[in-house]
XYZ file of C-alpha atoms in Angstrom:
785
model
C -19.785 15.346 -10.256
C -22.449 12.826 -10.162
C -21.776 11.760 -6.499
C -22.029 14.037 -3.821
C -18.911 14.793 -2.409
C -18.893 18.736 -2.759
C -17.391 19.296 0.809
C -14.976 22.291 1.436
C -12.096 20.116 1.433
C -13.148 18.284 -1.862
C -13.430 21.338 -3.433
C -10.274 22.907 -2.610
C -8.395 19.427 -3.387
C -10.248 19.595 -6.801
C -9.109 23.038 -7.388
C -5.690 22.013 -6.627
C -5.668 19.474 -9.696
C -6.890 22.079 -12.504
C -4.527 22.228 -15.103
C -2.540 25.858 -15.040
C -2.609 26.063 -18.905
C -6.441 24.728 -18.997
C -8.746 25.464 -16.110
C -11.108 23.065 -17.630
C -8.992 20.341 -17.433
C -7.507 18.495 -14.311
C -3.923 17.117 -13.680
C -3.388 13.046 -13.831
C -4.171 11.666 -10.264
C -0.821 11.480 -7.988
C 0.675 14.342 -10.195
C 2.429 16.660 -7.650
C 1.043 20.458 -8.029
C 3.011 23.124 -9.013
C 4.144 25.461 -6.133
C 2.523 28.516 -7.198
C 0.514 31.229 -5.227
C -2.731 29.951 -6.223
C -1.753 26.534 -4.585
C -0.019 27.705 -1.751
C -3.457 29.705 -0.633
C -5.384 26.329 -1.357
C -3.023 24.565 0.755
C -3.017 27.016 3.483
C -6.953 27.020 3.653
C -6.608 23.359 3.969
C -4.542 23.533 7.269
C -7.620 24.783 9.628
C -9.675 22.048 8.212
C -7.254 19.042 8.436
C -5.207 19.787 11.241
C -7.149 18.713 13.942
C -8.049 15.213 12.057
C -4.397 14.851 11.412
C -3.647 15.164 14.873
C -6.560 13.221 16.593
C -5.619 10.482 13.708
C -2.216 9.525 15.297
C -3.483 10.699 18.898
C -6.365 8.548 19.481
C -4.481 5.029 18.452
C -2.151 5.028 21.415
C 1.722 5.478 21.954
C 1.019 9.156 22.693
C 4.254 9.150 24.950
C 6.167 7.989 22.011
C 4.370 10.481 19.846
C 5.407 13.228 21.896
C 8.670 12.121 22.290
C 8.921 11.814 18.442
C 7.761 15.375 18.240
C 10.141 16.657 20.726
C 13.164 15.041 19.403
C 12.573 16.583 15.870
C 12.468 20.178 17.851
C 15.341 19.519 20.055
C 17.246 18.551 16.999
C 16.770 21.829 15.633
C 18.579 23.625 18.422
C 21.703 20.794 18.581
C 23.588 22.095 15.711
C 23.724 25.520 16.766
C 24.510 24.434 20.746
C 27.394 22.174 19.189
C 28.848 24.910 17.236
C 28.370 27.307 20.054
C 30.426 25.209 22.377
C 32.813 24.681 19.765
C 32.914 28.190 18.964
C 33.623 29.167 22.461
C 36.098 26.561 22.918
C 38.323 27.854 20.012
C 38.068 31.219 21.490
C 39.790 30.101 24.590
C 42.550 28.248 22.082
C 43.012 31.543 20.082
C 43.269 33.426 23.501
C 45.420 31.153 24.752
C 47.897 31.422 21.671
C 47.925 34.829 21.905
C 48.772 35.211 25.749
C 52.192 35.025 26.679
C 54.205 32.068 28.702
C 53.766 34.074 32.076
C 50.202 34.282 31.848
C 47.816 31.850 33.347
C 45.088 30.521 31.531
C 41.458 29.608 33.005
C 41.851 26.033 32.934
C 38.366 25.363 34.905
C 36.414 27.078 32.100
C 38.459 25.616 29.257
C 37.422 22.070 31.154
C 34.037 23.066 31.568
C 33.662 24.236 27.827
C 35.323 21.037 26.674
C 33.209 18.642 28.641
C 29.956 20.634 27.368
C 30.936 20.181 23.824
C 31.484 16.864 24.591
C 27.924 16.371 26.373
C 26.266 17.965 23.295
C 27.965 16.042 20.724
C 27.673 12.625 22.440
C 23.813 13.564 23.267
C 23.317 14.278 19.727
C 24.558 10.844 18.865
C 22.712 8.960 21.442
C 19.351 10.966 20.672
C 19.895 9.939 17.203
C 20.177 6.226 18.017
C 17.269 6.717 20.687
C 14.899 8.269 18.456
C 15.635 6.074 15.533
C 14.560 3.005 17.631
C 11.436 4.924 18.671
C 10.750 6.150 15.227
C 10.487 2.601 14.283
C 7.792 2.082 16.522
C 5.772 5.593 15.903
C 6.006 4.662 12.248
C 4.393 1.050 12.498
C 1.785 3.098 14.702
C 1.544 5.658 12.441
C 1.509 3.496 9.225
C -0.830 1.335 10.821
C -3.486 3.814 11.544
C -3.438 4.948 8.330
C -3.234 1.892 6.349
C -5.902 0.358 8.201
C -7.954 3.164 7.492
C -7.513 3.384 3.616
C -7.732 -0.482 3.253
C -10.719 -0.199 5.057
C -12.229 2.456 2.737
C -10.986 0.629 -0.297
C -12.778 -2.529 0.922
C -16.062 -0.684 1.553
C -15.916 0.962 -1.812
C -18.468 -0.898 -4.558
C -17.351 -1.072 -8.292
C -20.079 1.753 -9.482
C -18.826 4.275 -7.150
C -15.256 3.572 -7.756
C -16.016 3.939 -11.741
C -16.840 7.627 -11.328
C -13.519 9.838 -12.307
C -13.558 12.036 -9.458
C -14.184 9.493 -7.113
C -11.307 6.997 -8.946
C -8.619 10.547 -8.756
C -9.640 10.758 -4.959
C -9.211 7.315 -3.873
C -5.759 6.981 -5.705
C -4.545 10.056 -4.098
C -5.884 9.070 -0.898
C -3.247 6.028 -1.402
C -0.685 8.406 -2.244
C -1.222 9.513 1.374
C -1.227 6.158 2.802
C 1.590 4.881 0.976
C -0.265 2.293 -1.264
C 0.151 4.357 -4.556
C 3.164 6.261 -6.373
C 3.143 10.073 -6.635
C 5.121 11.760 -9.393
C 7.699 14.541 -7.750
C 8.184 17.472 -10.533
C 12.249 18.511 -11.261
C 13.927 19.484 -7.846
C 11.228 17.889 -5.345
C 13.285 15.008 -4.496
C 16.610 13.782 -4.926
C 16.662 14.131 -8.946
C 16.887 17.565 -10.293
C 16.686 16.700 -13.712
C 13.723 14.852 -14.141
C 10.255 13.242 -12.389
C 10.713 10.830 -9.749
C 8.067 8.279 -8.696
C 7.727 7.880 -4.760
C 5.271 6.378 -2.044
C 5.888 8.637 0.896
C 3.234 7.475 2.906
C 1.538 8.915 6.213
C 4.954 8.681 8.392
C 6.926 10.518 6.042
C 4.123 12.888 5.640
C 4.269 13.547 9.335
C 8.039 13.704 9.559
C 8.143 16.358 6.791
C 5.820 18.621 8.743
C 7.954 18.238 11.716
C 10.951 18.606 10.040
C 9.814 21.866 8.602
C 9.715 22.972 12.533
C 13.020 21.779 13.075
C 14.620 23.241 10.231
C 13.029 26.540 11.157
C 14.466 26.340 14.251
C 18.069 25.392 12.841
C 17.728 28.433 10.555
C 16.893 30.748 13.206
C 19.637 29.775 15.516
C 22.150 29.227 12.959
C 21.626 32.884 11.918
C 22.216 33.897 15.171
C 25.172 31.872 15.650
C 26.761 33.037 12.371
C 26.407 36.602 13.259
C 27.798 36.326 16.669
C 30.847 34.549 15.405
C 31.753 36.901 12.560
C 31.285 39.950 14.627
C 33.871 38.407 17.230
C 36.033 36.039 15.290
C 37.065 38.808 12.975
C 38.833 40.870 15.745
C 41.005 37.816 16.973
C 42.102 36.429 13.658
C 45.936 36.530 13.328
C 48.723 34.600 12.002
C 50.566 32.540 14.748
C 53.998 31.584 14.108
C 56.075 29.366 16.449
C 59.661 28.420 16.833
C 59.774 24.241 15.301
C 61.467 21.813 17.713
C 64.766 20.194 15.818
C 64.463 16.656 15.960
C 64.354 13.777 13.127
C 61.015 14.137 12.400
C 61.130 17.752 11.890
C 64.001 16.946 9.648
C 62.143 14.485 7.621
C 58.515 15.821 7.384
C 59.233 19.671 7.877
C 57.181 19.650 10.903
C 57.755 18.874 14.391
C 56.988 15.674 16.208
C 54.025 17.162 18.352
C 52.724 18.884 15.286
C 52.511 15.378 13.526
C 50.962 13.899 16.801
C 48.438 17.024 16.480
C 47.933 16.337 12.994
C 47.056 12.785 13.767
C 44.640 13.696 16.383
C 42.957 16.255 13.823
C 42.248 13.460 11.201
C 41.520 10.754 13.642
C 37.975 11.583 13.971
C 37.507 11.157 10.300
C 39.004 7.985 10.610
C 36.843 6.548 13.405
C 33.600 7.569 11.364
C 34.987 5.924 8.162
C 35.697 3.025 10.406
C 32.230 3.123 11.606
C 30.667 3.432 8.280
C 32.764 0.287 7.111
C 31.741 -1.622 10.377
C 28.048 -1.134 9.809
C 28.611 -2.039 5.925
C 30.057 -5.316 7.067
C 27.531 -6.519 9.389
C 24.601 -8.128 8.008
C 21.430 -5.514 8.349
C 18.067 -6.492 7.156
C 15.951 -3.681 5.273
C 14.230 -1.227 7.897
C 10.488 -0.485 8.028
C 9.645 -3.358 6.217
C 11.375 -6.709 6.960
C 11.011 -8.942 3.614
C 9.316 -6.819 1.205
C 9.458 -9.173 -2.101
C 11.807 -8.091 -4.598
C 14.005 -6.012 -2.053
C 15.375 -8.765 0.361
C 18.481 -10.019 -0.657
C 20.468 -13.230 0.502
C 21.872 -12.447 3.772
C 24.727 -14.856 5.297
C 23.654 -13.421 8.697
C 20.606 -14.732 8.612
C 19.494 -18.394 8.730
C 17.606 -20.037 5.625
C 14.693 -20.685 7.983
C 14.583 -17.405 9.628
C 14.982 -15.595 5.683
C 12.360 -17.644 4.599
C 9.802 -17.003 7.594
C 10.585 -13.203 6.936
C 10.229 -13.396 3.227
C 6.780 -15.229 3.602
C 5.283 -12.782 6.114
C 6.369 -9.748 4.185
C 4.865 -11.622 0.830
C 1.563 -12.014 2.629
C 1.323 -8.579 3.982
C 1.741 -7.309 0.712
C -0.533 -9.675 -0.973
C -3.319 -8.264 1.593
C -2.501 -4.869 0.877
C -3.008 -6.224 -3.066
C -6.543 -7.246 -1.732
C -7.064 -3.999 0.117
C -6.076 -1.620 -3.308
C -9.115 -3.667 -4.829
C -7.179 -4.823 -8.263
C -8.744 -7.915 -9.844
C -9.938 -9.203 -6.936
C -12.697 -6.622 -6.364
C -15.544 -8.046 -7.375
C -15.350 -11.114 -5.112
C -13.833 -9.047 -2.264
C -17.291 -6.753 -2.792
C -19.682 -9.874 -3.211
C -18.342 -12.044 -0.656
C -17.922 -9.101 2.058
C -14.255 -10.067 2.908
C -13.551 -6.686 4.287
C -13.110 -7.653 7.777
C -11.438 -10.899 7.026
C -8.811 -9.247 4.925
C -8.453 -6.450 7.696
C -8.239 -9.012 10.396
C -5.264 -11.196 8.519
C -3.365 -8.272 7.539
C -3.170 -6.637 10.964
C -2.145 -10.226 12.470
C 1.058 -10.426 9.995
C 2.068 -6.462 10.277
C 2.037 -7.255 14.091
C 4.199 -10.076 13.582
C 6.453 -8.049 11.243
C 6.886 -5.196 14.143
C 7.530 -7.962 16.796
C 10.477 -9.205 14.393
C 11.565 -6.047 13.522
C 12.293 -5.198 17.425
C 13.693 -8.436 18.077
C 16.900 -7.869 15.557
C 18.103 -4.245 16.824
C 20.235 -3.503 20.016
C 23.648 -4.463 20.113
C 24.986 -2.989 16.466
C 23.113 0.367 17.097
C 25.101 0.621 20.227
C 28.238 -0.376 18.622
C 27.867 2.501 15.994
C 26.930 5.032 18.806
C 30.500 4.224 20.391
C 32.146 5.168 17.128
C 30.543 8.358 17.054
C 31.089 8.955 20.539
C 34.656 8.340 20.089
C 34.910 10.488 17.131
C 33.477 13.401 19.140
C 36.016 12.769 22.142
C 39.104 12.634 19.975
C 37.797 16.210 18.274
C 37.490 17.462 21.799
C 40.557 16.780 23.202
C 42.311 17.898 20.287
C 41.014 21.358 20.715
C 41.528 20.971 24.667
C 45.093 19.918 24.194
C 45.661 23.083 22.032
C 44.069 25.352 24.816
C 45.901 23.851 27.525
C 49.422 24.317 25.632
C 49.984 21.176 25.824
C 52.057 20.913 22.757
C 53.885 23.945 21.494
C 52.906 23.857 17.559
C 53.560 26.234 14.629
C 49.878 25.047 13.300
C 47.377 27.793 12.946
C 43.890 26.893 13.991
C 42.362 30.228 12.733
C 38.457 30.646 12.782
C 38.107 29.513 9.069
C 36.685 26.211 10.052
C 33.997 27.803 12.595
C 33.026 30.094 10.057
C 32.528 27.562 7.257
C 30.479 25.256 9.323
C 28.262 27.751 10.653
C 27.453 29.073 7.239
C 27.423 25.698 5.771
C 24.944 24.873 8.213
C 22.697 27.732 7.803
C 22.752 27.385 3.859
C 21.855 23.673 4.188
C 19.037 24.179 6.661
C 17.932 26.874 4.194
C 17.982 24.472 1.197
C 16.306 21.546 3.296
C 13.589 23.988 5.046
C 12.866 25.011 1.529
C 12.268 21.394 -0.126
C 10.673 20.457 3.258
C 7.998 23.079 2.903
C 7.415 22.242 -0.822
C 6.919 18.609 0.206
C 4.348 19.536 2.967
C 2.362 21.662 0.672
C 2.006 18.949 -1.568
C 1.116 16.477 1.344
C -1.739 18.638 2.494
C -3.389 17.898 -0.828
C -2.932 14.076 -0.412
C -4.367 14.730 3.050
C -7.387 16.037 2.001
C -7.864 13.071 -0.237
C -7.591 10.617 2.534
C -9.947 12.255 5.014
C -12.642 12.580 2.076
C -12.180 9.229 0.601
C -12.806 8.083 4.632
C -16.009 10.207 4.984
C -17.464 9.197 1.734
C -16.919 5.321 2.222
C -18.479 6.011 5.716
C -21.626 7.041 4.063
C -21.424 4.285 1.313
C -21.259 1.674 4.131
C -24.015 3.430 6.196
C -26.781 4.090 3.571
C -25.775 2.263 0.058
C -24.428 4.038 -3.055
C -27.923 6.163 -3.350
C -26.649 8.224 -0.439
C -23.471 9.450 -2.457
C -26.247 10.128 -5.312
C -26.928 13.966 -5.496
C -30.613 12.851 -6.215
C -31.046 10.461 -3.007
C -33.961 8.460 -1.859
C -34.792 6.104 0.899
C -32.788 2.872 1.768
C -34.789 -0.491 1.932
C -33.706 -3.176 3.845
C -33.355 -6.224 1.796
C -34.126 -8.832 4.526
C -37.871 -7.391 4.429
C -38.381 -7.755 0.462
C -37.170 -11.315 0.205
C -39.536 -13.757 -1.675
C -39.632 -17.334 -1.569
C -37.682 -19.170 -4.301
C -35.065 -16.530 -4.599
C -34.374 -13.136 -6.100
C -36.813 -11.459 -8.703
C -34.934 -9.282 -11.248
C -36.449 -7.103 -13.500
C -34.414 -4.592 -16.308
C -36.159 -2.162 -17.872
C -34.555 -0.082 -20.848
C -31.164 -1.171 -19.048
C -27.954 0.159 -20.371
C -24.429 0.151 -19.601
C -21.280 2.381 -20.766
C -17.849 1.796 -19.723
C -16.244 5.312 -18.058
C -14.588 7.060 -20.654
C -16.079 5.354 -23.619
C -18.531 6.759 -26.076
C -20.478 3.656 -27.271
C -22.630 1.644 -24.827
C -21.992 -2.053 -23.986
C -25.278 -2.652 -23.100
C -28.587 -0.848 -24.375
C -32.448 -1.715 -24.315
C -32.159 -4.393 -22.036
C -35.643 -5.453 -20.865
C -35.394 -9.030 -18.978
C -37.585 -10.216 -15.928
C -36.114 -13.467 -13.950
C -38.497 -14.978 -11.835
C -37.563 -16.271 -8.289
C -36.304 -19.796 -8.423
C -36.085 -19.804 -12.043
C -32.897 -20.881 -14.170
C -31.517 -18.492 -16.874
C -29.182 -19.382 -19.460
C -27.531 -16.405 -21.692
C -26.017 -17.425 -24.606
C -24.277 -15.526 -27.687
C -21.140 -14.736 -29.447
C -17.844 -13.541 -27.600
C -18.029 -9.787 -26.842
C -21.612 -9.437 -26.967
C -21.977 -8.231 -23.511
C -23.149 -11.318 -21.641
C -20.500 -10.960 -18.710
C -21.254 -7.260 -18.283
C -24.941 -8.076 -18.323
C -24.700 -10.480 -15.389
C -22.391 -7.985 -13.388
C -24.820 -5.268 -14.076
C -27.877 -7.781 -12.882
C -25.596 -8.395 -9.602
C -25.443 -4.956 -8.960
C -21.293 -4.491 -9.909
C -21.506 -2.179 -12.254
C -23.838 1.076 -12.608
C -26.448 1.358 -15.223
C -28.959 3.536 -17.154
C -32.525 2.708 -17.038
C -34.313 0.676 -14.433
C -32.939 -2.524 -12.332
C -35.808 -3.463 -9.980
C -34.672 -6.161 -7.165
C -37.881 -7.773 -5.655
C -39.768 -5.055 -6.961
C -37.201 -2.124 -5.565
C -34.579 0.005 -7.242
C -31.299 -1.821 -7.102
C -29.826 1.213 -5.710
C -32.169 1.554 -2.874
C -30.672 -1.347 -1.184
C -27.497 -1.283 0.668
C -24.618 -2.725 -1.357
C -23.690 -5.232 1.487
C -27.166 -6.789 1.967
C -27.554 -7.583 -1.711
C -24.227 -9.042 -1.930
C -24.465 -11.059 0.915
C -27.667 -12.923 -0.909
C -25.687 -13.333 -4.023
C -23.028 -15.591 -4.887
C -20.913 -16.238 -8.261
C -18.340 -18.205 -9.803
C -17.052 -15.224 -11.964
C -15.358 -16.310 -15.488
C -12.289 -14.150 -14.302
C -12.375 -15.386 -11.169
C -9.944 -14.758 -8.259
C -6.928 -16.764 -7.817
C -5.573 -15.893 -4.166
C -2.208 -16.433 -3.074
C -3.386 -18.130 -0.081
C -4.027 -21.955 0.971
C -6.531 -23.993 -0.390
C -8.770 -23.662 2.436
C -8.822 -19.840 2.431
C -9.121 -19.876 -1.049
C -12.644 -21.462 -0.871
C -13.360 -19.793 2.542
C -13.470 -16.460 1.282
C -16.835 -17.268 -0.415
C -18.275 -17.220 3.380
C -15.788 -16.091 5.624
C -18.499 -17.126 8.253
C -17.160 -20.743 6.943
C -13.656 -20.046 6.544
C -12.796 -22.215 9.359
C -15.513 -24.781 9.135
C -13.795 -27.846 7.550
C -17.136 -29.515 7.271
C -18.646 -27.048 5.150
C -15.843 -26.473 2.954
C -15.423 -29.922 2.205
C -18.833 -30.271 1.408
C -18.295 -27.019 -1.146
C -15.317 -28.986 -2.198
C -17.341 -31.640 -3.426
C -20.209 -29.889 -4.981
C -17.465 -27.825 -7.129
C -15.543 -31.057 -7.973
C -12.489 -29.937 -6.672
C -11.488 -33.144 -4.252
C -8.429 -33.846 -6.435
C -7.095 -30.460 -5.599
C -7.562 -31.030 -1.954
C -6.224 -34.346 -2.210
C -3.102 -33.642 -3.848
C -2.777 -29.797 -2.170
C -4.222 -30.338 1.256
C -6.572 -27.611 2.798
C -3.420 -25.935 4.272
C -1.692 -26.049 1.219
C -0.722 -22.481 -0.500
C -1.522 -21.808 -3.944
C 0.215 -19.449 -6.394
C -1.527 -17.682 -8.929
C 0.936 -17.393 -11.505
C 3.431 -20.105 -13.152
C 2.594 -22.900 -15.308
C 4.781 -25.930 -14.634
C 6.521 -27.597 -17.963
C 5.196 -31.161 -16.739
C 1.869 -31.875 -15.748
C 1.451 -33.364 -12.194
C 5.193 -31.953 -11.155
C 5.962 -30.312 -7.853
C 6.691 -26.373 -8.373
C 8.908 -24.150 -6.326
C 7.853 -20.573 -6.527
C 9.938 -17.418 -5.816
C 7.485 -15.702 -3.919
C 9.773 -12.309 -4.336
C 9.120 -12.350 -8.066
C 5.518 -13.632 -7.939
C 4.460 -10.760 -5.751
C 5.323 -7.948 -8.633
C 2.823 -9.246 -10.952
C 0.171 -8.385 -8.464
C 1.528 -4.884 -7.720
C 1.811 -3.270 -11.308
C -1.111 -0.866 -12.492
C -3.657 -2.733 -14.246
C -3.574 -2.057 -17.989
C -7.082 -4.200 -18.152
C -9.601 -2.703 -20.935
C -13.069 -2.335 -20.199
C -14.824 -5.510 -19.923
C -11.597 -7.119 -18.305
C -10.901 -9.030 -15.062
C -10.266 -5.245 -13.743
C -13.653 -4.163 -14.058
C -14.143 -0.567 -14.768
C -10.864 0.828 -15.658
C -10.618 2.587 -12.293
C -7.025 3.513 -11.433
C -4.834 1.775 -9.055
C -2.160 1.661 -9.788
C -1.070 -23.749 -15.047
C -0.518 -26.654 -14.930
C 0.393 -29.114 -12.481
C 0.151 -29.989 -8.460
C 1.907 -31.363 -5.645
C 2.548 -34.863 -4.758
C -0.637 -36.694 -3.528
C -1.359 -36.805 0.414
C -4.135 -38.378 2.342
C -7.423 -37.265 1.584
C -8.965 -34.504 3.385
C -6.086 -33.886 5.399
C -4.357 -30.547 5.990
C -1.193 -31.556 3.885
C 1.075 -28.601 2.998
C 2.969 -28.972 -0.110
C 7.010 -30.603 0.401
C 8.394 -27.539 1.341
C 7.634 -24.498 3.451
C 8.983 -22.290 0.585
C 6.826 -24.131 -2.088
C 3.649 -22.804 -3.567
C 1.528 -25.053 -5.779
C 0.598 -23.914 -9.063
C -2.608 -25.059 -10.527
C -4.071 -25.835 -14.005
C -6.951 -24.004 -15.334
C -9.150 -26.430 -14.740
C -8.083 -27.005 -11.063
C -8.529 -23.400 -10.614
C -11.914 -23.415 -11.807
C -13.116 -25.989 -9.539
C -11.617 -24.117 -6.652
C -13.735 -21.197 -7.805
C -16.971 -23.233 -8.103
C -16.420 -24.620 -4.463
C -16.063 -21.117 -3.856
C -19.298 -20.014 -5.032
C -21.215 -23.363 -3.664
C -20.083 -22.242 -0.084
C -22.507 -19.596 -0.184
C -25.138 -21.128 -2.319
C -27.294 -22.622 0.513
C -27.925 -18.880 2.183
C -28.255 -17.334 -1.656
C -30.991 -15.790 -3.310
C -29.066 -15.486 -6.762
C -26.590 -17.650 -7.832
C -24.677 -16.795 -10.943
C -21.862 -18.729 -13.124
C -20.034 -17.039 -15.826
C -18.749 -20.054 -18.234
C -18.608 -22.637 -15.104
C -17.322 -25.248 -17.400
C -14.718 -23.687 -19.473
C -11.923 -25.399 -18.134
C -13.666 -28.556 -17.428
C -13.747 -31.974 -19.176
C -17.082 -33.263 -20.397
C -17.381 -35.340 -17.577
C -16.918 -32.889 -14.978
C -19.411 -30.480 -16.857
C -22.098 -32.909 -16.938
C -21.691 -33.093 -12.991
C -21.549 -29.330 -12.487
C -24.825 -28.625 -14.497
C -26.682 -31.375 -12.627
C -25.667 -29.387 -9.391
C -26.649 -26.089 -11.139
C -30.079 -26.921 -12.085
C -30.727 -28.671 -8.765
C -30.332 -25.115 -7.040
C -33.771 -24.412 -8.806
C -35.526 -27.835 -8.027
C -34.145 -28.762 -4.815
C -35.404 -31.993 -2.941
C -35.960 -30.143 0.330
C -37.972 -27.432 -1.240
C -35.331 -24.650 -1.326
C -35.190 -22.989 -4.527
C -32.725 -20.229 -5.811
C -32.569 -18.166 -8.844
C -29.727 -18.969 -11.102
C -28.305 -17.252 -13.823
C -25.585 -18.790 -15.578
C -23.407 -18.080 -19.224
C -22.448 -20.723 -21.475
C -21.159 -21.016 -25.075
C -22.179 -24.772 -24.984
C -25.754 -24.840 -25.959
C -26.334 -28.612 -24.983
C -25.775 -27.235 -21.420
C -28.482 -24.890 -21.626
C -31.387 -26.527 -22.908
C -32.924 -27.675 -19.550
C -32.919 -23.659 -18.455
C -36.598 -22.374 -17.814
C -35.612 -19.112 -20.341
C -32.852 -19.118 -22.717
C -31.387 -15.434 -23.149
C -29.755 -14.803 -26.459
C -27.375 -11.618 -26.584
C -25.818 -9.956 -29.160
C -24.127 -6.295 -29.827
C -25.347 -5.619 -26.427
C -28.940 -6.382 -26.416
C -31.411 -9.268 -26.189
C -32.450 -10.281 -29.451
C -34.490 -13.837 -28.329
C -35.588 -14.946 -25.191
C -37.833 -17.919 -24.208
C -37.310 -21.932 -23.592
C -35.605 -24.027 -25.804
C -38.678 -25.555 -27.563
C -39.660 -22.149 -28.524
C -36.569 -20.852 -29.386
C -35.811 -23.797 -31.838
C -39.208 -23.244 -33.426
C -38.267 -19.666 -34.014
C -35.640 -20.737 -36.035
C -33.473 -17.745 -35.169
C -30.132 -17.262 -33.806
C -30.433 -19.816 -30.795
C -31.159 -22.428 -33.425
C -28.384 -21.673 -35.598
C -26.069 -21.831 -32.593
C -27.537 -25.136 -31.830
C -27.470 -26.782 -34.929
C -23.922 -25.587 -35.885
C -23.138 -27.206 -32.338
C -24.896 -30.395 -32.716
C -23.276 -30.720 -36.554
C -20.060 -31.029 -34.868
C -20.589 -33.955 -33.409
C -22.526 -35.667 -36.316
């Protein structure tokens, strides 16, 4: 392992991932373990290491009374099935005794009534407890998931790309995501509802907590059901006998072969089932939203009981929550999330949205739940009355109750509890391994955030405060024999890179596609790990906390993020301290050439990162439920693509014009505006310029790729101004361009080919060499002749 996360917990977690057929191999992240003796021992070894942290995780965040109520309700439910069967059994005993007694014998009416009331109270209490615990569970689930999801998102947002590129760290983070409900886990046959194949699921922390408590509940059920079954079998066998009664002779008996009283008893016998069915049909006929998540994109269907505006508000809230989770998962947005320090901003925005979801969730609960409870209580009341009337001899009947119903229900309850307990224990064992990954990820990222990436290395050194090393004019970068290889690849992408970038200078990087230009600038910015030496202001890059380096760096990436946020937020994330400053954002918009986007969309207009309108300048209405799916699928990017280091994770057009600078949203709240490639380019440039005044290093990767010639000329005028500001402020600037005419003013031009630097120098010197650069320049010049 290249990173020092070798704690007892991490070692047990890693051992559980060993392939049973080959100890040198590991199973894929998110793959449930085989329930073997070895894995069971590993899981039991994790219990003393995790149980206190697991309990404290939920206990310290509030709602302690509700958490206790949640746990007690789970335990209490273990006794209720046996108590219900016992009450029914005792009442049936009285029924059997009543049938066996002569007409002259008195029955203990008081005892029968007490047993009937006890059975009713237990049955009704079970239904009421289900309803009350369901509402409590909603709040507990919100609390539990909120605690775990926030820690996981915070952990993910704290990771830098080099750390995440380590295979062991990547697997650890993925399985931490399985525990938090962000990533899917693969259950083996028999582990879920499917007995024939594998099943993908995202159980989440609340379900893990429920599974552990369910194991306790089911254990209680098994013990009590076993004791009750033994008692009923030993006593009821003695009482079983055939009861024969003389039938009443009337029209009903002639028609159906049984007496009128028997027909009434049959109606009372089946009425509970009718009530149960009625309650089910009633619940299906009343419009209900999904539980847990108000408007998860792709799952919310048209609901006639919800107004259009309310439905849209839920859909938008659910959509934005999911998008914040996408940012927290570090997919294609990772490089800008890391560089621009968006952690706290994302967490704050996400927290506000999930709280809004919770408020709306609780506002729509109430009347329907009590109606369903009424059906259940009525069902139990009829069933109890049926037995009580028989015991009180209110009807003479030829129907034989028998005790078979009691035996079957008791045995069925016991067998069902045993099956459920086995499945629950299997799931709990799996959850322990995902829980271990979660806590290890939290500990690892805490070290990374406090001391930098070097603290995670097996051989670590002293941490250097970047602010004490700053130089006039910008950042000085020196690469010595620098190299880089994508994880899992054999051939290096960069090799033998030797380069010095002086403070305040402008460096242009040119070369053929696929030569390593973009990878080189990302390595120089510290986004990718490397071999060889990379010195920043004379110190190893790894010695600086990544957060400090990134705070003094800004970049317009070629694969820049297209955030499904407002225009103001899309630009403001370049410097979250200025996200609410209209003056600073407008200044960045001017520098980035994005005035036309602002004028048409408005700062408050929401942007869409997918969809290309058929006609230029048309208004586009997007279905946010469909658009979300494109962001949440696991990335299949190849090395060097927008996803970065292949770690596992899982347009033209505009709106109608509006007044300049006004916060004008699209024409309808349900609309999101799709931008063209050039418009998104301008937004990304404005995002980079928002931090340029505070940056020591500014990087542009193909900044004019989607710009017209006039915009390109204006852009490079501003780029070169960064290294020769009229106010004396200078910034080190690096940019990549395929258009040779735009690089001739650079202080140094670097030609990269096949992963190494083949030429370096100013324009005139490289032209005099008549090498590769001169060839590029002449080829492009000939195209204009």
